[in-house]
Amino acid sequence: MKRSEQRISRYCLIRNRKIVLNEKTLIEEEPGADLSTFLSSIYKTFRPEYSKFYKMDLLSKLGFLTADFLLDGDHVQNTYGANEVAILISNSQSSLETDNRFQQTIADRDAYYPNPALFVYTLPSILIGEISIKHQIKGESAFFISALPDFDFMHQYADTLFQTTPTKAVITGWIDLNINAEYEAALFLIENRKQMEKRKRSWTFAAGSFSDLFYERNLEKDELFHG
Amino acid sequence: MKTYIAGDNMITSLGFSTLENFSQMKEGITGIKKLKENNNRVYLKSCVSLVDVERLDTIFTDFADTSHYTLLERMAITSVRYAVEKTDLDLASPKTLFILSTTKGNIEFIGKRGQLNSENRLHLWHTGRVISSFFDNPNQPLVISNACISGLLAILTGHRLLTLGRFENIVVIGADLATEFVVAGFQSLKAMSKTICKPFDKHRSGLSLGEGCGTLLLTSNPNLAADEKIVVRGGASANDANHISGPSRNGEGLFNVIEQTLSSTSESGDHIDVISAHGTATVFNDDMESIALDRACLNSIPTNSLKGYIGHTLGAAGVLESIITIQAMRESLFPATKGLRTRGTVKKINVLKTNLRGPLNHSLKLAAGFGGCNAGILISKNETF
């Protein structure tokens, strides 16, 4: 098989009150506090102040925070042109958590107060806008909906962008949140092996690696062959 | 490898086929109507373009049970059936992929239980499956929900997957409804016009919402191509990285889209015959587009917006408006901008007030949406490049 030019150079997971960055667990909290409180406290503790964060809906906060850990250190911003970075995100629940909250503002005709600030977030792709604004990313982007993470497609479409567009780095992953605020977030950075930061590890650009990293499976085999 | 058009259909307030829609547009007829309060579909007083549900169900009842499908699903299934009528394209083939573009799918079921298993019905991936499994397609459908550029992204994604030989046929479906949910939302943003929308007009005051479904059958198999051999050449998407609910002041993202669409297809801007703009008729969108077209030196190219005929159909818009543009190329007639009287954008562009007659070899279709997203595709006649 042809050796791919690209590698997964970084990834970040947020799930079960745990944040994992490149195999390292950064934070692990006891379940208890609601997701909103958890995300806000993580943000205050770990990330520089960014006033727009507090205006976002929960899905955007979750995805934004995942991206902020993933892109920490400005390597992407310093290495690539704004048009060379693509963002491909998918989930199963679209923006239903926010849709539900917006619906509550119009359900009762005697207490009818549709909130424009909330309505804007009834589109899942707003999350891509939030990440783009913060990190000044202006390349290709798309938001896909699938019942489960479709790692084959994630790989296939990122590869398609590398082959057919000016894209040199792809941020792809799964940012999902349901109406009960159960959540799952994972973002991967894929870039050309020659332009990666010098790091101990990177992972094969393949559907199997996304899946192994996402489900936190043992990755030693991967390292043996490609490390 | 080229991306040919094997068939198409559109269902809107103006009709149930591409030809029916196009002939109404040629005559300058709009499907947008001013609703009074307490309309049974949309609660609020507004100008919207609605599909004739009775007519749809008369057609649908002939081949399936209306009570098993939501309005959006009935519309999409009917549209796909019409689109494949004259082709041999095999919808059940593993080489055929369904792509559904929608912003809100069956959102009308939110907060309502029991009807048509509404909890699952709210999931857009489920809507995709209902449609593709109706036609016994074995692949997992791809669902794109990317604000108002969803439709163009669906065509672009389909084109890219065909180009790399991942599939042989793509069924691109764009569908959205003018539900109370979106009407209330756009009204709360004060984005809706009290009168029928006036794209690119000096006195424009907001958009009119619309609904509909467009089906565009893409194929890499030249034997399945419809007569005229019109092809999707390529395109691009780009983000403004500026504001989530307002377009960029300098048209950055849309300008990038135009540049990259031209460079990726090795086409020169001078060769573009017409531009089908997004043209929502909000002050900011139309100004932004004029700035982007001006920056790209396309300000003299005849340009239209179709929003004055069928309203802003959200996730369906890119598909519906591309189909009209394709029909315009077939008939060598590019429809005027319905609702436009006095041009009035920040930069002067050549927005059409009357239908343009003449051969159209290269057409640029553009879209922009919330979240700062922009997209464009280039459609050409096959023998011209």
Coordinates of N, CA and C in Angstrom, one line a residue, chain B residues 161-253:
Chain B
L161 N -16.7 13.2 -4.6 CA -16.7 11.7 -4.4 C -16.8 11.0 -5.8
L162 N -17.5 11.6 -6.7 CA -17.5 11.0 -8.1 C -16.1 11.1 -8.8
T163 N -15.5 12.3 -8.6 CA -14.2 12.6 -9.3 C -13.2 11.5 -8.8
L164 N -13.2 11.1 -7.6 CA -12.2 10.2 -7.1 C -12.7 8.7 -7.3
G165 N -13.8 8.6 -8.0 CA -14.3 7.2 -8.3 C -14.9 6.5 -7.1
R166 N -15.2 7.2 -6.1 CA -15.8 6.5 -4.9 C -17.2 5.9 -5.2
F167 N -17.9 6.6 -6.0 CA -19.2 6.2 -6.4 C -19.4 6.5 -7.9
E168 N -20.4 5.9 -8.5 CA -20.7 6.2 -9.9 C -21.9 7.2 -10.0
N169 N -22.8 7.1 -9.1 CA -24.0 8.0 -9.1 C -24.2 8.6 -7.8
I170 N -24.6 9.9 -7.8 CA -25.0 10.5 -6.5 C -26.4 11.1 -6.7
V171 N -27.2 10.8 -5.7 CA -28.6 11.4 -5.7 C -28.5 12.5 -4.6
V172 N -28.5 13.8 -5.1 CA -28.4 14.9 -4.2 C -29.8 15.4 -4.0
I173 N -30.2 15.4 -2.7 CA -31.6 15.9 -2.4 C -31.4 17.1 -1.4
G174 N -32.1 18.2 -1.8 CA -32.1 19.3 -0.8 C -33.5 19.5 -0.4
A175 N -33.8 19.5 0.9 CA -35.2 19.6 1.3 C -35.3 20.4 2.7
D176 N -36.2 21.3 2.7 CA -36.5 22.0 4.0 C -37.9 22.6 3.9
L177 N -38.5 22.7 5.1 CA -39.9 23.2 5.2 C -39.9 24.6 5.9
A178 N -40.8 25.4 5.5 CA -41.0 26.7 6.2 C -41.9 26.5 7.4
T179 N -41.3 26.0 8.4 CA -42.0 25.6 9.7 C -42.1 26.9 10.6
E180 N -43.0 26.7 11.5 CA -43.2 27.8 12.5 C -41.8 28.1 13.2
F181 N -41.1 27.0 13.4 CA -39.8 27.1 14.1 C -38.9 28.1 13.4
V182 N -38.7 27.9 12.1 CA -37.8 28.8 11.4 C -38.4 30.2 11.1
V183 N -39.7 30.2 10.9 CA -40.3 31.5 10.7 C -40.2 32.4 12.0
A184 N -40.4 31.8 13.1 CA -40.3 32.5 14.4 C -38.8 32.9 14.6
G185 N -37.9 32.1 14.2 CA -36.5 32.4 14.4 C -36.1 33.6 13.6
F186 N -36.4 33.5 12.3 CA -36.0 34.6 11.4 C -36.7 35.9 11.7
Q187 N -38.0 35.8 12.2 CA -38.7 37.0 12.7 C -38.0 37.6 13.9
S188 N -37.5 36.7 14.8 CA -36.9 37.2 16.0 C -35.6 37.9 15.6
L189 N -35.0 37.5 14.6 CA -33.7 38.1 14.1 C -34.0 39.4 13.3
K190 N -35.3 39.7 13.1 CA -35.7 40.8 12.3 C -35.2 40.7 10.9
A191 N -35.1 39.5 10.4 CA -34.5 39.3 9.1 C -35.6 39.1 8.0
M192 N -36.9 39.1 8.4 CA -37.9 38.8 7.4 C -38.6 40.1 7.0
S193 N -38.8 40.1 5.7 CA -39.4 41.3 5.0 C -41.0 41.2 5.2
K194 N -41.6 42.4 5.4 CA -43.0 42.4 5.6 C -43.7 42.2 4.2
T195 N -43.0 42.6 3.2 CA -43.5 42.4 1.8 C -42.7 41.3 1.1
I196 N -43.1 40.9 0.0 CA -42.4 39.8 -0.8 C -41.0 40.4 -1.0
C197 N -40.0 39.5 -0.8 CA -38.6 40.0 -0.7 C -38.1 40.7 -2.1
K198 N -37.2 41.6 -1.9 CA -36.7 42.3 -3.1 C -35.2 42.2 -3.2
P199 N -34.7 41.1 -3.7 CA -33.2 40.9 -3.7 C -32.4 42.0 -4.4
F200 N -31.4 42.5 -3.9 CA -30.5 43.5 -4.4 C -31.1 44.8 -4.7
D201 N -32.3 45.0 -4.2 CA -33.0 46.3 -4.4 C -32.6 47.3 -3.4
K202 N -32.6 48.5 -3.8 CA -32.3 49.7 -2.9 C -33.2 49.6 -1.6
H203 N -34.4 49.2 -1.8 CA -35.4 49.3 -0.7 C -35.6 47.9 -0.1
R204 N -34.7 47.0 -0.3 CA -34.9 45.6 0.2 C -34.9 45.7 1.8
S205 N -35.7 44.8 2.4 CA -35.9 44.9 3.8 C -35.9 43.5 4.5
G206 N -35.3 42.5 3.8 CA -35.3 41.2 4.5 C -35.7 40.1 3.5
L207 N -35.7 38.9 4.1 CA -36.0 37.8 3.2 C -37.4 37.3 3.4
S208 N -37.8 36.4 2.4 CA -39.1 35.7 2.5 C -38.7 34.2 2.6
L209 N -39.3 33.5 3.5 CA -38.9 32.1 3.7 C -39.7 31.3 2.6
G210 N -39.1 30.2 2.3 CA -39.7 29.3 1.3 C -39.4 27.8 1.7
E211 N -40.1 26.9 1.0 CA -39.8 25.5 1.3 C -39.8 24.8 0.0
G212 N -39.3 23.6 0.0 CA -39.3 22.8 -1.2 C -38.3 21.7 -1.2
C213 N -38.2 21.0 -2.3 CA -37.2 19.9 -2.4 C -36.7 19.9 -3.8
G214 N -35.4 19.8 -3.9 CA -34.8 19.6 -5.3 C -34.0 18.3 -5.3
T215 N -34.1 17.6 -6.4 CA -33.2 16.4 -6.6 C -32.4 16.6 -7.8
L216 N -31.1 16.4 -7.6 CA -30.2 16.5 -8.8 C -29.4 15.1 -8.8
L217 N -29.5 14.5 -10.0 CA -28.8 13.2 -10.1 C -27.5 13.4 -10.8
L218 N -26.4 13.1 -10.1 CA -25.1 13.3 -10.6 C -24.6 11.9 -11.0
T219 N -23.9 11.9 -12.1 CA -23.3 10.6 -12.5 C -21.9 10.8 -13.2
S220 N -21.0 9.8 -13.1 CA -19.8 9.9 -13.8 C -19.9 9.1 -15.1
N221 N -21.0 8.4 -15.3 CA -21.2 7.5 -16.4 C -21.8 8.3 -17.6
P222 N -21.1 8.6 -18.6 CA -21.6 9.4 -19.7 C -22.8 8.9 -20.4
N223 N -23.0 7.6 -20.3 CA -24.2 7.0 -20.9 C -25.5 7.3 -20.2
L224 N -25.3 7.7 -18.9 CA -26.5 8.1 -18.2 C -26.8 9.6 -18.2
A225 N -25.9 10.4 -18.8 CA -26.0 11.8 -18.9 C -27.2 12.2 -19.7
A226 N -28.0 13.2 -19.3 CA -29.1 13.7 -20.1 C -28.5 14.4 -21.3
D227 N -29.4 14.6 -22.3 CA -28.9 15.1 -23.6 C -27.9 16.3 -23.7
E228 N -28.2 17.3 -22.9 CA -27.4 18.5 -23.1 C -26.0 18.4 -22.6
K229 N -25.8 17.3 -21.8 CA -24.4 17.1 -21.3 C -23.9 18.3 -20.6
I230 N -24.6 18.7 -19.6 CA -24.2 19.8 -18.7 C -23.4 19.1 -17.6
V231 N -22.3 19.7 -17.2 CA -21.5 19.1 -16.1 C -21.2 20.1 -15.0
V232 N -21.0 19.5 -13.8 CA -20.6 20.2 -12.6 C -19.1 20.1 -12.7
R233 N -18.4 21.3 -12.8 CA -17.0 21.3 -13.0 C -16.2 21.2 -11.6
G234 N -16.8 21.8 -10.6 CA -16.1 21.9 -9.3 C -16.5 23.0 -8.5
G235 N -15.9 23.3 -7.4 CA -16.3 24.4 -6.6 C -15.4 24.5 -5.3
A236 N -15.9 25.3 -4.4 CA -15.1 25.4 -3.2 C -16.1 25.9 -2.0
S237 N -15.6 25.7 -0.8 CA -16.3 26.4 0.3 C -15.2 27.1 1.1
A238 N -15.6 28.1 1.8 CA -14.7 28.9 2.6 C -15.4 29.6 3.8
N239 N -14.7 29.8 4.9 CA -15.3 30.5 6.0 C -14.8 31.9 6.1
D240 N -15.7 32.8 6.5 CA -15.2 34.2 6.8 C -14.4 34.4 8.0
A241 N -14.6 33.5 9.0 CA -13.9 33.6 10.3 C -14.1 35.0 10.9
N242 N -15.3 35.5 10.8 CA -15.5 36.9 11.2 C -16.7 37.0 12.2
H243 N -17.9 36.5 11.8 CA -19.0 36.6 12.7 C -20.0 35.5 12.5
I244 N -20.7 35.0 13.5 CA -21.5 33.8 13.3 C -22.9 34.2 12.7
S245 N -23.4 35.4 12.9 CA -24.7 35.7 12.3 C -24.7 36.8 11.3
G246 N -23.6 37.3 11.0 CA -23.5 38.4 10.0 C -22.4 38.1 9.0
P247 N -22.6 38.5 7.7 CA -21.6 38.2 6.7 C -20.4 39.2 6.9
S248 N -19.3 38.8 6.3 CA -18.1 39.5 6.3 C -18.3 40.9 5.6
R249 N -17.7 41.9 6.2 CA -17.9 43.3 5.6 C -17.1 43.4 4.3
N250 N -16.0 42.6 4.1 CA -15.3 42.7 2.9 C -15.5 41.5 1.9
G251 N -16.6 40.7 2.2 CA -16.9 39.6 1.4 C -15.8 38.6 1.3
E252 N -15.0 38.5 2.3 CA -13.8 37.6 2.3 C -14.0 36.2 1.9
G253 N -15.0 35.5 2.6 CA -15.2 34.1 2.3 C -15.7 33.9 0.9

